[in-house]
mmCIF file of C-alpha atoms in Angstrom:
data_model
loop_
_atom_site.group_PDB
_atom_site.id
_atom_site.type_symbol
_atom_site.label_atom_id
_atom_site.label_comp_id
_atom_site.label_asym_id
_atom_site.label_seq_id
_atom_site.Cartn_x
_atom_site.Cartn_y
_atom_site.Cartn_z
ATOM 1 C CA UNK A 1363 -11.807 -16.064 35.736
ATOM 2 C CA UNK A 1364 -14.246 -13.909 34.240
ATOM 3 C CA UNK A 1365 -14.142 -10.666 36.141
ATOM 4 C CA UNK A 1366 -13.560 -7.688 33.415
ATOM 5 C CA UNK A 1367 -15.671 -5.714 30.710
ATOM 6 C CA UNK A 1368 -14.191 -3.841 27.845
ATOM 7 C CA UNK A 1369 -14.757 -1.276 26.005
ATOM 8 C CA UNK A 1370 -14.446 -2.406 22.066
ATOM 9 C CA UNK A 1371 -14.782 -0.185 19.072
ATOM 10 C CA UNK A 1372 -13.834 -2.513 16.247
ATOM 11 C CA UNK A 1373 -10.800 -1.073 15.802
ATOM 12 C CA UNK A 1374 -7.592 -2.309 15.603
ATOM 13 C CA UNK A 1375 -6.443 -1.359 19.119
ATOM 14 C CA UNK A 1376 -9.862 -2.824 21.220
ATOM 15 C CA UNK A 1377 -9.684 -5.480 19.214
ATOM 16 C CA UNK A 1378 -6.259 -6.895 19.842
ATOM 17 C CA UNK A 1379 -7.198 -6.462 23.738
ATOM 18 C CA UNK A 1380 -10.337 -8.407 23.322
ATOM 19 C CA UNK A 1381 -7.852 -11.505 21.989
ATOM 20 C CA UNK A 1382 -5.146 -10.316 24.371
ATOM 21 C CA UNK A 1383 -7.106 -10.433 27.287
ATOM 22 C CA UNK A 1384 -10.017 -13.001 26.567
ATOM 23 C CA UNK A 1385 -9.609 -14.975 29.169
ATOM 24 C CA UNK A 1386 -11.050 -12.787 31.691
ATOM 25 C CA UNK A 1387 -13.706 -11.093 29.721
ATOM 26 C CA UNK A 1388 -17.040 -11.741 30.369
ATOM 27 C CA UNK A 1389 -18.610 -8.538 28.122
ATOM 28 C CA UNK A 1390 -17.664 -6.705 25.508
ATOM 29 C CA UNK A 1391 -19.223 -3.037 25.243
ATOM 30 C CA UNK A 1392 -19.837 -1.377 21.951
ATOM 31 C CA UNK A 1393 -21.406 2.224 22.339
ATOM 32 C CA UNK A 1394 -22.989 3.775 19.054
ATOM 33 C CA UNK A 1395 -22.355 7.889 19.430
ATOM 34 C CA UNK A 1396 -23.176 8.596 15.896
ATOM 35 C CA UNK A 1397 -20.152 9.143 14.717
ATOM 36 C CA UNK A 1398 -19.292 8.826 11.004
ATOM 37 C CA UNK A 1399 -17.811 5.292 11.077
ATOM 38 C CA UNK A 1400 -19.653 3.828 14.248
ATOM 39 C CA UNK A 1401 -21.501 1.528 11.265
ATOM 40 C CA UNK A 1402 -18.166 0.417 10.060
ATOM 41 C CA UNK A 1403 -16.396 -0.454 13.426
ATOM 42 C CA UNK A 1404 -19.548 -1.717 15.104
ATOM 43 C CA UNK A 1405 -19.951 -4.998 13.096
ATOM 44 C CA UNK A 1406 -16.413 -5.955 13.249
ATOM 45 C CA UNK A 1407 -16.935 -5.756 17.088
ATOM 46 C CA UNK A 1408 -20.179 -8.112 16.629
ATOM 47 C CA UNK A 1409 -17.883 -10.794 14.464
ATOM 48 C CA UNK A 1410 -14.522 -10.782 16.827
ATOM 49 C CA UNK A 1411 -16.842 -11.516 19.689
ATOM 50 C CA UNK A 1412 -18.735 -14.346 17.929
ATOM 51 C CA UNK A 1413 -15.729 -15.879 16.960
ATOM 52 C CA UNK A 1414 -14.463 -16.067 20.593
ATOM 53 C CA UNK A 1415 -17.819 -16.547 22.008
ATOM 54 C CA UNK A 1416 -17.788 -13.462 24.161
ATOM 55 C CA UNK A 1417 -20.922 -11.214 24.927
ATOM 56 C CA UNK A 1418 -21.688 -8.280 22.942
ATOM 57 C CA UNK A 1419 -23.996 -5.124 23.820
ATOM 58 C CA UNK A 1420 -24.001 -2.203 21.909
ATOM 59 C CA UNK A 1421 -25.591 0.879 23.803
ATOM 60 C CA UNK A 1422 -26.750 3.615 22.308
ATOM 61 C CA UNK A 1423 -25.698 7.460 22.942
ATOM 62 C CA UNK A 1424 -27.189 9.244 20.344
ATOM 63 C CA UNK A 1425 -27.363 12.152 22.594
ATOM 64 C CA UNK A 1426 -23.822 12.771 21.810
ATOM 65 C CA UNK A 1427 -24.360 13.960 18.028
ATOM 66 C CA UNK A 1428 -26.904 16.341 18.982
ATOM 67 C CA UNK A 1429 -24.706 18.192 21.777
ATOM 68 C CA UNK A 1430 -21.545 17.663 21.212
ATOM 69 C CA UNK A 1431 -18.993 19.102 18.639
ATOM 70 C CA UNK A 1432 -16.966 17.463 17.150
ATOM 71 C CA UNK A 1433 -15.455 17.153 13.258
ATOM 72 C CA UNK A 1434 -16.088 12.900 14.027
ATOM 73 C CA UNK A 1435 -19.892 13.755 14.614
ATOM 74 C CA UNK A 1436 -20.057 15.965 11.540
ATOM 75 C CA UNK A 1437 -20.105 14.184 8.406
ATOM 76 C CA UNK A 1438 -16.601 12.475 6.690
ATOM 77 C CA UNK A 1439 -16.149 15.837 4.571
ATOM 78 C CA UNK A 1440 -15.501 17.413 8.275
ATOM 79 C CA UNK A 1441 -12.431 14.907 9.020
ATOM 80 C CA UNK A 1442 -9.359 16.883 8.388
ATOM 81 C CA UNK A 1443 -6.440 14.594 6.460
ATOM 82 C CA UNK A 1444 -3.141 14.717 8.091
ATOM 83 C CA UNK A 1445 -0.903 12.823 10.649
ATOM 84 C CA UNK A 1446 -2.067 13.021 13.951
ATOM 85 C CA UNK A 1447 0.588 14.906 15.068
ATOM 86 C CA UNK A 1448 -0.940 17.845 13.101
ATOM 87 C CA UNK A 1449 -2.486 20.425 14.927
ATOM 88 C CA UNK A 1450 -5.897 20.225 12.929
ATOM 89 C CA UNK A 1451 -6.889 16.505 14.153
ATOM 90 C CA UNK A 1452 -7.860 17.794 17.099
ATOM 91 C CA UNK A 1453 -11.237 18.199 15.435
ATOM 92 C CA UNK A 1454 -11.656 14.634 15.668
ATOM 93 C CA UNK A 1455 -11.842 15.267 19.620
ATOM 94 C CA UNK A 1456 -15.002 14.113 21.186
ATOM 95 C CA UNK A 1457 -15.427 15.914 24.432
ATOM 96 C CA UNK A 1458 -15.002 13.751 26.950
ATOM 97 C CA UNK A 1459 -16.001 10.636 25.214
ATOM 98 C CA UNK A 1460 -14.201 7.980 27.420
ATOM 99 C CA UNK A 1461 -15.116 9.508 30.440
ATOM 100 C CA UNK A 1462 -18.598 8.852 29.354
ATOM 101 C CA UNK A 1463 -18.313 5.857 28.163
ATOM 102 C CA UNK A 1464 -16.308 4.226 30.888
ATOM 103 C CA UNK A 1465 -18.671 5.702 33.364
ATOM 104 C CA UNK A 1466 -21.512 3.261 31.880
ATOM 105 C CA UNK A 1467 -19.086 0.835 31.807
ATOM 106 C CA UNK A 1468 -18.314 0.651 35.044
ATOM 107 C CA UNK A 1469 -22.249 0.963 35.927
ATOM 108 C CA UNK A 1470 -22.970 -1.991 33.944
ATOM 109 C CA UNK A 1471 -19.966 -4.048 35.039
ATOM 110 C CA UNK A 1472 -20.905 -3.240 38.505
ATOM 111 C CA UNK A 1473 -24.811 -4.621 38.059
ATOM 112 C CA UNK A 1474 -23.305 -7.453 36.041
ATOM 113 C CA UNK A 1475 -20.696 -8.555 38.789
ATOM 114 C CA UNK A 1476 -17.922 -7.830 37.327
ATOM 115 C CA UNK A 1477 -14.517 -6.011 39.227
ATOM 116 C CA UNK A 1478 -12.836 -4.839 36.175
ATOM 117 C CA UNK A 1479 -13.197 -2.768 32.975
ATOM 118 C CA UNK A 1480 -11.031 -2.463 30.292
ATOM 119 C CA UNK A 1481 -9.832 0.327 27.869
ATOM 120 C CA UNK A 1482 -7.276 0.076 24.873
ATOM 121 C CA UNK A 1483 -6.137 3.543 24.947
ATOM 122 C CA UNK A 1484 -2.513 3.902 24.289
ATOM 123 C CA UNK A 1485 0.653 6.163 24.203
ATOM 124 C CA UNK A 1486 -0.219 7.364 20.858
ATOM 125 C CA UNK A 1487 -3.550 9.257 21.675
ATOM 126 C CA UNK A 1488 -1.744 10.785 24.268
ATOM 127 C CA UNK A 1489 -0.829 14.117 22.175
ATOM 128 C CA UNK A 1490 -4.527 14.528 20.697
ATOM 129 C CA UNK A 1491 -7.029 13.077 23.387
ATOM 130 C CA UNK A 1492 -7.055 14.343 26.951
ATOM 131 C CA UNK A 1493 -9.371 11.538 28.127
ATOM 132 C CA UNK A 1494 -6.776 8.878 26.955
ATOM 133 C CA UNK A 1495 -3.799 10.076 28.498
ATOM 134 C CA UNK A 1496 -2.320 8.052 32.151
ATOM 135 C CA UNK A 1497 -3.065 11.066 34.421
ATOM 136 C CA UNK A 1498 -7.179 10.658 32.895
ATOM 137 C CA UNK A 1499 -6.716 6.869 33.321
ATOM 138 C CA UNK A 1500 -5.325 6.631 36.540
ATOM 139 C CA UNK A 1501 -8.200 9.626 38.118
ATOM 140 C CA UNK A 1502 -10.773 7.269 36.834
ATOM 141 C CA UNK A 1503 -9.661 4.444 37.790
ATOM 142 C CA UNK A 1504 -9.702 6.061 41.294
ATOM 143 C CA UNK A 1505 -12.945 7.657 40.764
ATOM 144 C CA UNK A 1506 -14.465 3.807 39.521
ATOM 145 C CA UNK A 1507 -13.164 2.140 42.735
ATOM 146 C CA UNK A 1508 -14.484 4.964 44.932
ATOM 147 C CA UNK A 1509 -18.008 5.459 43.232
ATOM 148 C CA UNK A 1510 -18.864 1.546 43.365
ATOM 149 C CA UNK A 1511 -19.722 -0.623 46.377
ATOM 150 C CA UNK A 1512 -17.594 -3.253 44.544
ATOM 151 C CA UNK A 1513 -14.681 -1.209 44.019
ATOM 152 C CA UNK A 1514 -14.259 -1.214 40.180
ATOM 153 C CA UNK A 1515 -10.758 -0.892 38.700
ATOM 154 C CA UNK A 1516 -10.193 0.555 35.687
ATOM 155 C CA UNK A 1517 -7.442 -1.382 33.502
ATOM 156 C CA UNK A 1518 -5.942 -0.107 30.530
ATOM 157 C CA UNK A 1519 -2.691 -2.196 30.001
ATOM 158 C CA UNK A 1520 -2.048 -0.441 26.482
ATOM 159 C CA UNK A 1521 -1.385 3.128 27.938
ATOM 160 C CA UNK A 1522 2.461 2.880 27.492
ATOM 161 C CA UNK A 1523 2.237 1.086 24.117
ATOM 162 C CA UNK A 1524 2.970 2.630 20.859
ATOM 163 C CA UNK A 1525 0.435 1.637 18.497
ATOM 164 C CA UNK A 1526 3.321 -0.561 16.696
ATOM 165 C CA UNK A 1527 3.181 -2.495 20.290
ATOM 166 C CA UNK A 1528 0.015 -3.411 19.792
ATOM 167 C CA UNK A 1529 0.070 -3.932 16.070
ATOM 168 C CA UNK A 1530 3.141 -6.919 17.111
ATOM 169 C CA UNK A 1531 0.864 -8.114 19.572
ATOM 170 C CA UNK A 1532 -1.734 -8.318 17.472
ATOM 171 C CA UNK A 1533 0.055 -9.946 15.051
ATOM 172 C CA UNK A 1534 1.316 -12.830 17.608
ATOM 173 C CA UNK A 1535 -2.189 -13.390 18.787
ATOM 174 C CA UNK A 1536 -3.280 -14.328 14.926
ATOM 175 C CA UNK A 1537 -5.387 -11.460 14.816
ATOM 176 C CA UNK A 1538 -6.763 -10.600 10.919
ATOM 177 C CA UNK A 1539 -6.819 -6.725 11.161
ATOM 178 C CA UNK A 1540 -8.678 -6.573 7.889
ATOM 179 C CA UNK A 1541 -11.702 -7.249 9.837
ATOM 180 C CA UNK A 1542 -10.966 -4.057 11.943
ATOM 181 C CA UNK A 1543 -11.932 -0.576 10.744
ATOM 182 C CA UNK A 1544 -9.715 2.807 11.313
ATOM 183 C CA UNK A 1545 -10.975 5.572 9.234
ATOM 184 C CA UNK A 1546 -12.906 7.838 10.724
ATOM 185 C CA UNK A 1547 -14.638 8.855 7.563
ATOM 186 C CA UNK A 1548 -16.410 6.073 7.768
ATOM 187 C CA UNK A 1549 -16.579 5.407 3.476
ATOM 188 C CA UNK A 1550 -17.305 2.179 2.208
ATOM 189 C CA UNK A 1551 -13.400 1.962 2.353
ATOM 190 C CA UNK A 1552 -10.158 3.214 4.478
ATOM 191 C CA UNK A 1553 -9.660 6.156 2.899
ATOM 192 C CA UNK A 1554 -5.838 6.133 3.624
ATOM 193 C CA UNK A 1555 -5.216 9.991 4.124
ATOM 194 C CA UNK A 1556 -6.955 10.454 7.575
ATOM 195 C CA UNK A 1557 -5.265 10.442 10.581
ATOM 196 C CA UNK A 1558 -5.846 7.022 11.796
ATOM 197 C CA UNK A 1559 -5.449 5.654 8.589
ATOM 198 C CA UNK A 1560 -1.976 6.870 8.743
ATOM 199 C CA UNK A 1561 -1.311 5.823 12.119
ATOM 200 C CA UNK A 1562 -2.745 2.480 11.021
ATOM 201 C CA UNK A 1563 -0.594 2.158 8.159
ATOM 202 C CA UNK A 1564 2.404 3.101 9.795
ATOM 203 C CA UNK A 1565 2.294 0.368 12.839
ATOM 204 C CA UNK A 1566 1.691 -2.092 10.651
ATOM 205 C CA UNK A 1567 4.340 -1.561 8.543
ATOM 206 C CA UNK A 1568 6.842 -0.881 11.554
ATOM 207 C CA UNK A 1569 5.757 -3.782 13.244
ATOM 208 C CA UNK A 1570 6.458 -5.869 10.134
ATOM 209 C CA UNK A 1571 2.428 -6.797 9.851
ATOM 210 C CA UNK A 1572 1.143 -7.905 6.238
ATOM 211 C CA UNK A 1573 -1.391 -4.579 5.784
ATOM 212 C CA UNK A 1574 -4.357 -6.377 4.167
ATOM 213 C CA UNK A 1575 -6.588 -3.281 4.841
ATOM 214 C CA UNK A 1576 -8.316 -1.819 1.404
ATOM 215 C CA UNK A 1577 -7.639 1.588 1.195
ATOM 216 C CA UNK A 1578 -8.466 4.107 -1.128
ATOM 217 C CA UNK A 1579 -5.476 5.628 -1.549
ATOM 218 C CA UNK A 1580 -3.167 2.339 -1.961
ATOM 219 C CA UNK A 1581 -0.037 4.860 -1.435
#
């Protein structure tokens, strides 16, 4: 049945819930904040949902770039390299970003008939990103089914995962990462020093996935 929309970046993690989950999904949501590798992500989003003949939307929140602060908003020379267990990718923090976005998620899902949106946050994020974390997901999810007449419910199956979870998963769902962008610098290629390029790299290669991605830095 097709009762859920989801939040999808283009990344590697939205993306393998898209596949995971495809079933149920009746929209896929896109949101274009102006940060340095929106144009990247966005058209991998476009071509996963093509190929499984989902619906795509892309809204626009350029307000975001003007008023918020954040080193992801600010150019790719901004974006600190590092693992993201260092202390200076918290830059790359956009304040409150999910909460935003799933809030127009739900509003949409709600005027489109739909009970359920999705989010591919996961155990990873947790030490970086406030707004991914379960005590965030599970006040939202409250807050979504209290704020709607339809009682939306916020589902975000990943939350527990390690990013090498989801990498496996991806991997037994046939899913070609190349066509799934990381980097938050946003270049014409992964620049392989950044935080989630390292993150990237390093699920892939724990969860025994070919990395096809082009990087940069080929270390």
């Amino acid at each position: 049945m097709k009762d859920s929309a989801i939040i999808l970046s283009g990344g590697m993690d939205s993306t393998t819930l898209l596949y995971d989950c495809q079933e149920r999904i009746a929209l896929a949501i896109s949101f274009d904040y102006g940060s340095n590798h929106n144009a990247r992500e966005i058209p991998f989003a476009v071509w996963h949902c093509q190929h499984l003949g989902i619906r795509h939307i892309v809204v626009p929140l350029a307000f975001m770039s003007q008023y918020f602060k954040s080193s992801l908003l600010a150019g790719s020379a901004a974006i600190p390299e590092g693992h993201y267990a260092d202390a200076n990718m918290k830059s790359t923090v956009v304040p409150f970003r999910n909460g935003i976005m799933l809030s127009i998620a739900v509003g949409i899902a709600e005027s489109e008939g739909l009970k359920y949106v999705m989010m591919a946050n996961h155990g990873g994020d947790h030490a970086i990103y406030p707004d991914c974390r379960p005590d965030f997901v599970d006040a939202f999810d409250r807050a979504a089914e209290a704020g709607t007449y339809a009682g939306i419910r916020l589902l975000s199956p990943y939350t527990h995962w390690t990013k090498t979870d989801i990498a496996r998963r991806g991997s037994e769902l046939g899913i070609d990462y190349s066509k799934t962008w990381s980097c938050y610098k946003g270049g014409d290629r992964h620049c392989g020093r950044c935080g989630t390029c390292i993150e990237r790299r390093e699920a892939l290669a724990a969860a025994g996935v070919e990395d096809t991605t082009d990087y940069e830095d080929k270390g």
